[in-house]
Short mmCIF file of N, CA and C in Angstrom, two decimals:
data_model
loop_
_atom_site.label_atom_id
_atom_site.label_comp_id
_atom_site.label_asym_id
_atom_site.label_seq_id
_atom_site.Cartn_x
_atom_site.Cartn_y
_atom_site.Cartn_z
N MET A 1 88.57 92.57 90.56
CA MET A 1 88.96 91.16 90.90
C MET A 1 88.76 91.20 92.42
N LYS A 2 88.21 89.92 92.61
CA LYS A 2 87.88 89.39 94.12
C LYS A 2 88.51 88.14 94.40
N ILE A 3 89.17 88.24 95.57
CA ILE A 3 89.93 86.91 96.30
C ILE A 3 89.50 86.56 97.41
N TYR A 4 89.34 85.19 97.51
CA TYR A 4 88.56 84.67 98.68
C TYR A 4 89.83 83.76 99.62
N PHE A 5 89.98 83.96 100.95
CA PHE A 5 91.26 83.34 101.68
C PHE A 5 90.40 82.61 102.68
N ASN A 6 90.98 81.74 103.08
CA ASN A 6 90.79 80.49 104.37
C ASN A 6 91.90 80.10 104.68
N GLY A 7 91.67 79.78 106.30
CA GLY A 7 92.83 79.16 106.77
C GLY A 7 92.60 79.22 107.90
N ASP A 8 93.75 79.15 108.99
CA ASP A 8 93.98 79.07 110.23
C ASP A 8 94.58 80.38 110.76
N ASP A 9 95.05 80.27 111.92
CA ASP A 9 95.49 81.74 112.63
C ASP A 9 96.73 82.27 111.73
N HIS A 10 97.34 81.45 110.73
CA HIS A 10 98.43 82.11 109.66
C HIS A 10 97.85 82.89 108.79
N VAL A 11 96.85 82.71 108.37
CA VAL A 11 95.95 83.12 107.21
C VAL A 11 95.01 84.47 107.78
N ALA A 12 95.07 84.33 109.11
CA ALA A 12 93.93 85.07 109.72
C ALA A 12 94.92 86.34 110.18
N GLY A 13 96.13 85.99 110.33
CA GLY A 13 96.81 87.52 110.77
C GLY A 13 96.91 87.52 112.24
N THR A 14 96.54 86.67 113.08
CA THR A 14 96.36 86.56 114.28
C THR A 14 97.47 87.16 115.17
N GLU A 15 98.92 87.06 114.92
CA GLU A 15 100.01 87.77 115.59
C GLU A 15 100.17 89.24 115.38
N LEU A 16 99.73 89.62 114.26
CA LEU A 16 99.96 90.90 113.61
C LEU A 16 98.89 91.80 114.24
N ASN A 17 99.70 93.32 114.42
CA ASN A 17 99.04 94.18 115.04
C ASN A 17 97.91 94.85 114.26
N ASP A 18 97.83 94.73 113.01
CA ASP A 18 96.49 95.18 112.20
C ASP A 18 96.28 94.17 111.11
N PRO A 19 95.82 92.96 111.57
CA PRO A 19 95.43 91.92 110.37
C PRO A 19 94.77 92.39 109.36
N LYS A 20 93.92 93.47 109.51
CA LYS A 20 93.25 93.98 108.01
C LYS A 20 94.11 94.64 107.00
N THR A 21 95.43 95.09 107.48
CA THR A 21 96.42 95.98 106.62
C THR A 21 97.74 95.19 106.44
N GLU A 22 98.08 94.12 107.59
CA GLU A 22 99.54 93.61 107.47
C GLU A 22 99.16 92.04 107.12
N SER A 23 98.10 91.44 107.08
CA SER A 23 98.21 90.04 106.73
C SER A 23 98.65 89.73 105.29
N MET A 24 98.84 88.65 105.07
CA MET A 24 99.44 88.06 103.82
C MET A 24 98.05 88.40 102.65
N ALA A 25 96.72 88.11 103.36
CA ALA A 25 95.85 88.36 102.59
C ALA A 25 95.59 90.10 102.11
N ALA A 26 95.85 90.93 102.92
CA ALA A 26 95.79 92.27 102.68
C ALA A 26 96.74 92.64 101.67
N HIS A 27 98.29 92.03 101.82
CA HIS A 27 99.28 92.42 100.99
C HIS A 27 98.91 91.85 99.59
N LEU A 28 98.66 90.49 99.56
CA LEU A 28 98.52 89.74 98.03
C LEU A 28 97.27 90.69 97.41
N SER A 29 96.20 90.98 98.09
CA SER A 29 94.90 91.47 97.63
C SER A 29 95.63 93.09 96.97
N ALA A 30 96.50 93.75 97.56
CA ALA A 30 96.94 95.16 97.22
C ALA A 30 97.82 94.73 95.93
N LEU A 31 98.45 93.70 95.86
CA LEU A 31 99.42 93.57 94.62
C LEU A 31 98.63 93.53 93.48
N PHE A 32 97.23 92.74 93.49
CA PHE A 32 96.31 92.74 92.48
C PHE A 32 95.23 93.52 92.40
N ASP A 33 95.45 94.83 93.32
CA ASP A 33 94.40 95.71 93.59
C ASP A 33 92.87 94.99 93.47
N ALA A 34 92.86 94.25 94.09
CA ALA A 34 91.60 93.29 94.37
C ALA A 34 90.92 93.45 95.80
N GLU A 35 89.41 93.37 95.93
CA GLU A 35 88.79 93.14 96.91
C GLU A 35 89.08 91.53 97.55
N TYR A 36 88.79 91.63 98.56
CA TYR A 36 89.11 90.29 99.52
C TYR A 36 87.96 89.95 100.66
N VAL A 37 87.99 88.48 100.62
CA VAL A 37 87.17 88.14 101.74
C VAL A 37 87.89 87.28 102.60
N ASN A 38 88.42 87.31 103.77
CA ASN A 38 89.34 86.73 104.55
C ASN A 38 88.48 85.83 105.51
N ASP A 39 88.21 84.55 105.29
CA ASP A 39 87.31 83.70 106.15
C ASP A 39 88.01 82.81 107.13
N ALA A 40 89.25 83.23 107.15
CA ALA A 40 90.17 82.31 107.99
C ALA A 40 89.74 82.67 109.50
N VAL A 41 89.87 81.43 110.35
CA VAL A 41 89.65 81.76 111.79
C VAL A 41 90.77 81.14 112.46
N PRO A 42 91.58 81.64 113.41
CA PRO A 42 92.42 81.08 114.30
C PRO A 42 91.71 79.61 115.08
N TYR A 43 93.07 79.12 115.00
CA TYR A 43 92.94 77.80 115.60
C TYR A 43 92.01 76.50 115.00
N SER A 44 91.93 76.74 113.56
CA SER A 44 91.15 76.01 112.69
C SER A 44 91.51 74.83 112.36
N SER A 45 90.86 73.54 112.45
CA SER A 45 91.56 72.32 111.98
C SER A 45 91.26 72.28 110.47
N VAL A 46 92.00 71.44 110.00
CA VAL A 46 91.64 71.05 108.35
C VAL A 46 90.17 71.05 107.92
N ASN A 47 89.47 70.27 108.64
CA ASN A 47 88.18 69.71 108.49
C ASN A 47 87.38 71.25 108.48
N GLN A 48 87.86 71.99 109.70
CA GLN A 48 86.88 73.25 109.67
C GLN A 48 86.98 74.08 108.33
N ILE A 49 88.33 74.36 108.04
CA ILE A 49 88.81 74.91 107.15
C ILE A 49 87.92 74.41 105.75
N ILE A 50 88.05 73.02 105.28
CA ILE A 50 87.24 72.35 104.54
C ILE A 50 85.67 72.88 104.68
N ARG A 51 85.10 72.69 105.65
CA ARG A 51 83.88 72.99 105.94
C ARG A 51 83.18 74.59 105.44
N ARG A 52 84.28 75.31 105.99
CA ARG A 52 84.10 76.82 105.68
C ARG A 52 83.94 77.23 104.16
N THR A 53 84.93 76.30 103.59
CA THR A 53 85.34 76.62 101.90
C THR A 53 83.93 75.97 101.18
N THR A 54 83.78 74.89 101.94
CA THR A 54 82.58 74.32 101.04
C THR A 54 81.19 75.19 101.38
N ASP A 55 81.12 75.90 102.55
CA ASP A 55 79.90 76.42 102.46
C ASP A 55 79.94 77.96 101.50
N PHE A 56 81.34 78.27 101.61
CA PHE A 56 81.39 79.48 100.59
C PHE A 56 81.16 79.16 99.12
N ILE A 57 81.55 78.08 98.87
CA ILE A 57 81.25 77.65 97.14
C ILE A 57 79.65 77.46 97.25
N SER A 58 79.14 76.84 98.13
CA SER A 58 77.78 76.70 98.21
C SER A 58 77.00 77.69 97.71
N ASN A 59 77.65 78.64 98.63
CA ASN A 59 76.99 80.26 98.43
C ASN A 59 77.04 80.77 97.33
N CYS A 60 78.17 80.61 96.79
CA CYS A 60 78.73 81.06 95.41
C CYS A 60 77.72 80.36 94.09
N LYS A 61 77.37 79.25 94.37
CA LYS A 61 76.58 78.57 93.35
C LYS A 61 75.38 79.00 93.57
N HIS A 62 74.66 79.25 94.73
CA HIS A 62 73.41 80.04 94.93
C HIS A 62 73.22 81.44 94.20
N THR A 63 74.32 82.04 94.52
CA THR A 63 74.25 83.67 94.29
C THR A 63 74.82 83.74 92.53
N ASN A 64 75.56 82.79 92.34
CA ASN A 64 76.22 82.84 90.91
C ASN A 64 77.23 83.93 90.87
N SER A 65 77.79 83.96 92.11
CA SER A 65 79.07 85.31 92.23
C SER A 65 80.14 84.44 92.78
N TRP A 66 81.28 84.49 91.82
CA TRP A 66 82.45 83.50 92.21
C TRP A 66 83.67 84.56 92.48
N PRO A 67 84.59 84.33 93.21
CA PRO A 67 85.83 84.90 93.31
C PRO A 67 86.63 84.62 92.10
N ASP A 68 87.62 85.22 91.88
CA ASP A 68 88.70 85.30 90.68
C ASP A 68 89.70 84.37 91.15
N LEU A 69 90.09 84.21 92.17
CA LEU A 69 91.04 83.35 92.68
C LEU A 69 90.67 83.21 94.56
N MET A 70 91.00 81.84 94.82
CA MET A 70 90.94 81.42 96.05
C MET A 70 92.34 80.67 96.80
N VAL A 71 92.45 81.58 97.86
CA VAL A 71 94.01 81.00 98.71
C VAL A 71 93.47 80.31 99.90
N ILE A 72 93.75 78.94 99.90
CA ILE A 72 93.41 78.19 101.17
C ILE A 72 94.67 77.68 101.63
N GLY A 73 95.06 78.18 102.94
CA GLY A 73 96.00 77.81 103.83
C GLY A 73 95.67 76.44 104.64
N LEU A 74 96.00 75.46 104.65
CA LEU A 74 95.57 74.49 105.63
C LEU A 74 96.45 74.81 106.86
N SER A 75 95.77 74.07 107.88
CA SER A 75 96.34 73.87 109.29
C SER A 75 97.29 72.82 109.45
N ASN A 76 97.85 72.95 110.94
CA ASN A 76 98.60 71.90 111.18
C ASN A 76 98.00 70.68 111.63
N TRP A 77 98.74 69.47 111.58
CA TRP A 77 98.15 68.12 112.04
C TRP A 77 97.55 67.95 113.35
N ASP A 78 98.17 68.56 114.03
CA ASP A 78 97.46 68.26 115.64
C ASP A 78 96.37 69.02 115.90
N LYS A 79 95.81 70.15 115.09
CA LYS A 79 94.33 70.70 115.08
C LYS A 79 93.36 69.68 114.74
N GLU A 80 92.46 69.23 115.53
CA GLU A 80 91.51 68.33 115.24
C GLU A 80 90.09 68.70 115.53
N ASP A 81 89.01 68.27 115.07
CA ASP A 81 87.77 68.62 115.73
C ASP A 81 86.93 66.96 115.38
N TRP A 82 85.94 67.17 116.17
CA TRP A 82 85.16 65.86 115.79
C TRP A 82 83.63 66.25 115.98
N PHE A 83 82.95 65.50 115.59
CA PHE A 83 81.04 65.91 115.85
C PHE A 83 80.75 65.15 116.77
N TYR A 84 80.14 65.66 117.80
CA TYR A 84 79.50 65.04 118.98
C TYR A 84 78.16 65.98 119.54
N ASN A 85 77.06 65.27 120.10
CA ASN A 85 76.18 65.88 120.06
C ASN A 85 75.53 67.00 119.38
N GLY A 86 75.66 66.55 117.79
CA GLY A 86 74.91 67.45 116.85
C GLY A 86 75.89 68.65 116.81
N GLN A 87 77.04 68.74 117.33
CA GLN A 87 77.82 69.99 116.99
C GLN A 87 79.38 69.46 116.83
N HIS A 88 80.04 70.37 115.98
CA HIS A 88 81.44 70.18 115.71
C HIS A 88 82.16 70.93 116.79
N GLN A 89 83.36 70.14 117.53
CA GLN A 89 83.90 70.33 118.55
C GLN A 89 85.45 70.52 118.13
N ASN A 90 86.17 71.40 118.52
CA ASN A 90 87.35 71.47 118.53
C ASN A 90 88.58 71.16 119.64
N ASN A 91 89.63 70.87 119.26
CA ASN A 91 90.59 70.39 120.51
C ASN A 91 91.10 71.77 120.84
N SER A 92 90.80 72.91 120.66
CA SER A 92 91.34 74.16 121.09
C SER A 92 90.07 75.07 121.75
N ILE A 93 90.34 75.28 123.08
CA ILE A 93 89.39 76.27 123.67
C ILE A 93 89.16 77.33 123.31
N THR A 94 90.25 78.03 122.46
CA THR A 94 89.99 79.29 121.68
C THR A 94 89.41 79.53 120.24
N SER A 95 89.09 78.16 119.64
CA SER A 95 88.10 78.33 118.58
C SER A 95 86.78 78.73 118.89
N ASN A 96 86.51 79.69 118.02
CA ASN A 96 84.88 79.96 117.84
C ASN A 96 84.09 79.23 116.92
N GLU A 97 84.32 78.00 116.52
CA GLU A 97 83.53 77.37 115.38
C GLU A 97 83.08 76.04 116.19
N HIS A 98 82.13 76.00 116.87
CA HIS A 98 81.70 74.73 117.67
C HIS A 98 80.42 74.35 117.11
#
């Protein structure tokens, strides 16, 4: 079984000592004895999460390889981004998606 996770810092497990073993994604995957991909990026806006998920689905269509389950955690309302000068900008300077 394969599980795809996406979201912001909560899904990424940013505040945990070891997100690879302590995150919600790691625990849920262990319950299902599943492999997982955690595409979550700290401080992501809802728009960023949607873009990453859409890119992932596009790649799944291209490779004809789909996860068995997708878990998407949406962000807070105050995290926003906009498109400026050909790039997506985020209101958080710690975001790594620009």
